[in-house]
Amino acid sequence: MKRIAFGPKGFRFLTLMAIWLCVFSVTAASVLAAPLKVVVGLPHRVLFSVAVAVYVAEERGFFKEAGIEIDPVFTKGGGETVQGVVSGDINVAMATGLFAVLGAFEKGAPVAIVAAEITGMDTFWYTLSNSPIRKLEDVAGRKIAFSTPGSSSHMAVLALADQLKAMGLKPSVAVSLGGLPDAFTGVRWHLLCSTVWKRASSELSYEGPISLR
């Protein structure tokens, strides 16, 4: 039987190789065990169907079970959220309006819709309960808030302005105020006559100073 003999240099080489393999194995194991970090863009903190789902999943350990670590990033609307996805700062965007995504896609942005969060139009208008606004024609020439340029709420306000112009009335004025709490404050302090609201929030009282339209 032939035997292989190693000299001092060969022995040192084998020792270094053994150490390298051990270090590589430990490093590879730690990399495989590390959770996948995902930056999730959320346009609003206060809405039940937007951020709360992430909070609950985090508290219940759903993300951990799936090997995912979520890093939530809050924006001021769908337009800003889409910009984050296009720039690569956001991996997945939630609760982003269809108009915002389609608008970016039409301009050549590398975005794709992967799932539906809610089906149907969930937008409505509100103003102060003592406001003279009672019908569509009453908002002619008045300021109406939306979140950010390119968002679904922005598209809704522009569509309203076009409808007023088609009726021979002065179009409403679109005002970007960012997040929903900012728009809510604007209506409360008479800075605006109305605003677009997406779904229900704890800040919106149906029996308080706010009236749905």
mmCIF file of C-alpha atoms in Angstrom:
data_model
loop_
_atom_site.group_PDB
_atom_site.id
_atom_site.type_symbol
_atom_site.label_atom_id
_atom_site.label_comp_id
_atom_site.label_asym_id
_atom_site.label_seq_id
_atom_site.Cartn_x
_atom_site.Cartn_y
_atom_site.Cartn_z
ATOM 1 C CA MET A 1 0.000 0.000 0.000
ATOM 2 C CA LYS A 2 1.364 3.367 -0.965
ATOM 3 C CA ARG A 3 1.387 6.101 1.604
ATOM 4 C CA ILE A 4 1.517 9.859 1.143
ATOM 5 C CA ALA A 5 4.018 11.669 3.312
ATOM 6 C CA PHE A 6 3.867 15.387 4.100
ATOM 7 C CA GLY A 7 6.752 17.561 5.046
ATOM 8 C CA PRO A 8 6.532 20.598 7.372
ATOM 9 C CA LYS A 9 5.315 22.863 4.562
ATOM 10 C CA GLY A 10 2.656 20.390 3.486
ATOM 11 C CA PHE A 11 1.454 20.006 7.053
ATOM 12 C CA ARG A 12 1.171 23.774 7.474
ATOM 13 C CA PHE A 13 -0.748 23.979 4.204
ATOM 14 C CA LEU A 14 -3.244 21.343 5.334
ATOM 15 C CA THR A 15 -3.651 23.111 8.669
ATOM 16 C CA LEU A 16 -4.406 26.414 6.952
ATOM 17 C CA MET A 17 -6.862 24.705 4.627
ATOM 18 C CA ALA A 18 -8.656 23.097 7.580
ATOM 19 C CA ILE A 19 -8.931 26.466 9.347
ATOM 20 C CA TRP A 20 -10.209 28.127 6.182
ATOM 21 C CA LEU A 21 -12.842 25.433 5.699
ATOM 22 C CA CYS A 22 -14.032 25.843 9.292
ATOM 23 C CA VAL A 23 -14.302 29.615 8.938
ATOM 24 C CA PHE A 24 -16.063 29.285 5.586
ATOM 25 C CA SER A 25 -18.555 26.769 6.992
ATOM 26 C CA VAL A 26 -19.415 28.970 9.973
ATOM 27 C CA THR A 27 -19.763 32.040 7.758
ATOM 28 C CA ALA A 28 -21.925 30.205 5.235
ATOM 29 C CA ALA A 29 -24.152 28.846 7.993
ATOM 30 C CA SER A 30 -24.617 32.291 9.500
ATOM 31 C CA VAL A 31 -25.447 33.757 6.095
ATOM 32 C CA LEU A 32 -28.010 31.036 5.424
ATOM 33 C CA ALA A 33 -29.556 31.557 8.848
ATOM 34 C CA ALA A 34 -29.756 35.348 8.484
ATOM 35 C CA PRO A 35 -33.273 36.609 7.716
ATOM 36 C CA LEU A 36 -34.001 38.247 4.396
ATOM 37 C CA LYS A 37 -34.265 41.997 4.921
ATOM 38 C CA VAL A 38 -37.115 43.599 3.003
ATOM 39 C CA VAL A 39 -37.773 47.343 2.920
ATOM 40 C CA VAL A 40 -41.533 47.876 2.747
ATOM 41 C CA GLY A 41 -42.971 51.213 1.686
ATOM 42 C CA LEU A 42 -46.139 52.287 3.495
ATOM 43 C CA PRO A 43 -47.913 55.494 2.442
ATOM 44 C CA HIS A 44 -49.737 56.016 5.736
ATOM 45 C CA ARG A 45 -49.163 55.179 9.401
ATOM 46 C CA VAL A 46 -52.715 55.642 10.644
ATOM 47 C CA LEU A 47 -54.852 53.535 8.324
ATOM 48 C CA PHE A 48 -56.127 50.179 9.517
ATOM 49 C CA SER A 49 -55.636 48.370 6.219
ATOM 50 C CA VAL A 50 -52.141 49.749 5.552
ATOM 51 C CA ALA A 51 -49.717 49.810 8.468
ATOM 52 C CA VAL A 52 -51.680 47.799 11.036
ATOM 53 C CA ALA A 53 -51.303 44.610 9.006
ATOM 54 C CA VAL A 54 -47.525 44.975 9.184
ATOM 55 C CA TYR A 55 -47.612 45.686 12.923
ATOM 56 C CA VAL A 56 -49.755 42.623 13.626
ATOM 57 C CA ALA A 57 -47.621 40.319 11.473
ATOM 58 C CA GLU A 58 -44.499 41.578 13.224
ATOM 59 C CA GLU A 59 -45.998 41.117 16.701
ATOM 60 C CA ARG A 60 -47.295 37.616 15.909
ATOM 61 C CA GLY A 61 -43.938 36.575 14.500
ATOM 62 C CA PHE A 62 -45.210 35.817 11.002
ATOM 63 C CA PHE A 63 -42.256 37.505 9.341
ATOM 64 C CA LYS A 64 -39.784 35.712 11.586
ATOM 65 C CA GLU A 65 -41.336 32.347 10.767
ATOM 66 C CA ALA A 66 -40.940 33.115 7.078
ATOM 67 C CA GLY A 67 -37.313 34.145 7.544
ATOM 68 C CA ILE A 68 -38.031 37.785 6.719
ATOM 69 C CA GLU A 69 -37.004 40.945 8.543
ATOM 70 C CA ILE A 70 -39.207 43.911 7.667
ATOM 71 C CA ASP A 71 -37.888 47.467 7.591
ATOM 72 C CA PRO A 72 -40.956 49.733 7.232
ATOM 73 C CA VAL A 73 -40.484 53.075 5.501
ATOM 74 C CA PHE A 74 -43.342 55.570 5.696
ATOM 75 C CA THR A 75 -43.990 57.942 2.815
ATOM 76 C CA LYS A 76 -46.521 60.708 2.265
ATOM 77 C CA GLY A 77 -48.507 59.092 -0.502
ATOM 78 C CA GLY A 78 -48.555 56.742 -3.463
ATOM 79 C CA GLY A 79 -46.470 58.994 -5.695
ATOM 80 C CA GLU A 80 -43.610 59.127 -3.199
ATOM 81 C CA THR A 81 -43.887 55.388 -2.553
ATOM 82 C CA VAL A 82 -43.545 54.562 -6.245
ATOM 83 C CA GLN A 83 -40.505 56.837 -6.500
ATOM 84 C CA GLY A 84 -38.905 54.866 -3.676
ATOM 85 C CA VAL A 85 -39.462 51.601 -5.535
ATOM 86 C CA VAL A 86 -38.057 52.992 -8.780
ATOM 87 C CA SER A 87 -34.936 54.321 -7.027
ATOM 88 C CA GLY A 88 -34.363 50.974 -5.294
ATOM 89 C CA ASP A 89 -34.756 52.361 -1.766
ATOM 90 C CA ILE A 90 -37.978 50.361 -1.310
ATOM 91 C CA ASN A 91 -38.278 46.668 -2.177
ATOM 92 C CA VAL A 92 -42.049 46.269 -1.870
ATOM 93 C CA ALA A 93 -44.726 48.961 -1.773
ATOM 94 C CA MET A 94 -48.039 48.402 -0.019
ATOM 95 C CA ALA A 95 -51.346 50.246 -0.410
ATOM 96 C CA THR A 96 -50.116 52.136 -3.451
ATOM 97 C CA GLY A 97 -52.878 53.449 -5.662
ATOM 98 C CA LEU A 98 -53.401 51.912 -9.070
ATOM 99 C CA PHE A 99 -53.110 55.264 -10.826
ATOM 100 C CA ALA A 100 -49.732 55.944 -9.229
ATOM 101 C CA VAL A 101 -48.324 52.599 -10.364
ATOM 102 C CA LEU A 102 -49.789 52.736 -13.866
ATOM 103 C CA GLY A 103 -48.600 56.308 -14.309
ATOM 104 C CA ALA A 104 -45.042 55.295 -13.443
ATOM 105 C CA PHE A 105 -45.243 52.198 -15.653
ATOM 106 C CA GLU A 106 -46.473 54.244 -18.596
ATOM 107 C CA LYS A 107 -43.409 56.470 -18.256
ATOM 108 C CA GLY A 108 -41.118 53.453 -18.461
ATOM 109 C CA ALA A 109 -40.468 52.854 -14.754
ATOM 110 C CA PRO A 110 -39.503 49.233 -13.943
ATOM 111 C CA VAL A 111 -42.458 48.517 -11.651
ATOM 112 C CA ALA A 112 -44.909 45.619 -11.540
ATOM 113 C CA ILE A 113 -48.128 44.915 -9.635
ATOM 114 C CA VAL A 114 -47.756 41.604 -7.800
ATOM 115 C CA ALA A 115 -50.944 41.431 -5.711
ATOM 116 C CA ALA A 116 -54.205 43.222 -4.971
ATOM 117 C CA GLU A 117 -54.634 44.587 -1.469
ATOM 118 C CA ILE A 118 -58.183 45.855 -1.808
ATOM 119 C CA THR A 119 -60.751 45.646 -4.601
ATOM 120 C CA GLY A 120 -63.016 48.516 -5.531
ATOM 121 C CA MET A 121 -62.863 52.270 -4.996
ATOM 122 C CA ASP A 122 -62.170 53.043 -1.346
ATOM 123 C CA THR A 123 -61.912 56.816 -1.710
ATOM 124 C CA PHE A 124 -64.466 59.321 -0.497
ATOM 125 C CA TRP A 125 -64.554 63.042 0.190
ATOM 126 C CA TYR A 126 -65.094 64.828 3.461
ATOM 127 C CA THR A 127 -65.400 68.377 4.718
ATOM 128 C CA LEU A 128 -66.535 70.186 7.862
ATOM 129 C CA SER A 129 -70.074 69.386 8.919
ATOM 130 C CA ASN A 130 -70.966 73.099 8.901
ATOM 131 C CA SER A 131 -69.530 73.580 5.409
ATOM 132 C CA PRO A 132 -71.845 74.933 2.695
ATOM 133 C CA ILE A 133 -70.660 72.131 0.402
ATOM 134 C CA ARG A 134 -73.551 69.773 -0.260
ATOM 135 C CA LYS A 135 -73.032 68.698 -3.864
ATOM 136 C CA LEU A 136 -70.329 68.484 -6.515
ATOM 137 C CA GLU A 137 -70.947 71.962 -7.919
ATOM 138 C CA ASP A 138 -70.214 73.509 -4.521
ATOM 139 C CA VAL A 139 -66.489 72.693 -4.716
ATOM 140 C CA ALA A 140 -65.984 74.759 -7.880
ATOM 141 C CA GLY A 141 -62.944 76.998 -7.429
ATOM 142 C CA ARG A 142 -62.231 75.653 -3.940
ATOM 143 C CA LYS A 143 -59.074 74.016 -2.594
ATOM 144 C CA ILE A 144 -59.043 70.240 -2.299
ATOM 145 C CA ALA A 145 -56.148 68.352 -0.745
ATOM 146 C CA PHE A 146 -54.341 65.278 -2.012
ATOM 147 C CA SER A 147 -51.258 63.441 -0.773
ATOM 148 C CA THR A 148 -48.382 63.678 -3.270
ATOM 149 C CA PRO A 149 -48.064 64.308 -7.020
ATOM 150 C CA GLY A 150 -48.735 61.171 -9.021
ATOM 151 C CA SER A 151 -50.764 59.493 -6.294
ATOM 152 C CA SER A 152 -54.275 58.134 -6.705
ATOM 153 C CA SER A 153 -55.695 60.957 -4.612
ATOM 154 C CA HIS A 154 -53.964 63.414 -6.961
ATOM 155 C CA MET A 155 -55.565 61.721 -9.955
ATOM 156 C CA ALA A 156 -58.951 61.870 -8.217
ATOM 157 C CA VAL A 157 -58.663 65.623 -7.600
ATOM 158 C CA LEU A 158 -57.580 66.262 -11.201
ATOM 159 C CA ALA A 159 -60.501 64.187 -12.470
ATOM 160 C CA LEU A 160 -62.844 66.243 -10.297
ATOM 161 C CA ALA A 161 -61.415 69.472 -11.730
ATOM 162 C CA ASP A 162 -61.954 68.180 -15.276
ATOM 163 C CA GLN A 163 -65.531 67.261 -14.431
ATOM 164 C CA LEU A 164 -66.203 70.751 -13.091
ATOM 165 C CA LYS A 165 -64.715 72.334 -16.228
ATOM 166 C CA ALA A 166 -66.912 70.114 -18.379
ATOM 167 C CA MET A 167 -69.890 71.489 -16.453
ATOM 168 C CA GLY A 168 -68.808 75.040 -17.279
ATOM 169 C CA LEU A 169 -67.694 75.713 -13.703
ATOM 170 C CA LYS A 170 -64.403 76.937 -12.280
ATOM 171 C CA PRO A 171 -62.178 73.917 -11.589
ATOM 172 C CA SER A 172 -61.179 73.069 -8.049
ATOM 173 C CA VAL A 173 -57.619 73.793 -6.920
ATOM 174 C CA ALA A 174 -55.454 70.772 -6.088
ATOM 175 C CA VAL A 175 -53.235 71.246 -3.021
ATOM 176 C CA SER A 176 -50.571 68.719 -2.013
ATOM 177 C CA LEU A 177 -50.422 68.342 1.773
ATOM 178 C CA GLY A 178 -48.674 64.993 2.165
ATOM 179 C CA GLY A 179 -50.078 62.439 4.589
ATOM 180 C CA LEU A 180 -53.704 62.092 5.607
ATOM 181 C CA PRO A 181 -53.237 63.615 9.077
ATOM 182 C CA ASP A 182 -51.892 66.792 7.443
ATOM 183 C CA ALA A 183 -54.894 67.004 5.128
ATOM 184 C CA PHE A 184 -57.220 66.325 8.054
ATOM 185 C CA THR A 185 -55.666 69.250 9.935
ATOM 186 C CA GLY A 186 -56.048 71.461 6.874
ATOM 187 C CA VAL A 187 -59.778 70.820 6.741
ATOM 188 C CA ARG A 188 -60.199 71.260 10.492
ATOM 189 C CA TRP A 189 -58.501 74.672 10.367
ATOM 190 C CA HIS A 190 -60.396 75.867 7.277
ATOM 191 C CA LEU A 191 -57.313 75.819 5.060
ATOM 192 C CA LEU A 192 -59.201 73.599 2.628
ATOM 193 C CA CYS A 193 -62.803 72.991 1.793
ATOM 194 C CA SER A 194 -62.451 69.256 1.304
ATOM 195 C CA THR A 195 -59.997 66.403 0.924
ATOM 196 C CA VAL A 196 -59.780 62.848 -0.323
ATOM 197 C CA TRP A 197 -59.819 60.160 2.350
ATOM 198 C CA LYS A 198 -58.639 56.609 1.827
ATOM 199 C CA ARG A 199 -60.505 54.151 4.067
ATOM 200 C CA ALA A 200 -61.418 54.757 7.681
ATOM 201 C CA SER A 201 -59.062 56.043 10.367
ATOM 202 C CA SER A 202 -59.274 56.549 14.095
ATOM 203 C CA GLU A 203 -58.817 60.278 13.492
ATOM 204 C CA LEU A 204 -61.979 60.552 11.411
ATOM 205 C CA SER A 205 -65.105 60.913 13.532
ATOM 206 C CA TYR A 206 -68.386 60.425 11.718
ATOM 207 C CA GLU A 207 -70.274 62.237 14.470
ATOM 208 C CA GLY A 208 -67.776 65.055 15.041
ATOM 209 C CA PRO A 209 -66.947 68.150 13.010
ATOM 210 C CA ILE A 210 -66.343 66.131 9.848
ATOM 211 C CA SER A 211 -68.988 65.303 7.276
ATOM 212 C CA LEU A 212 -68.664 62.730 4.497
ATOM 213 C CA ARG A 213 -69.650 63.698 0.968
#
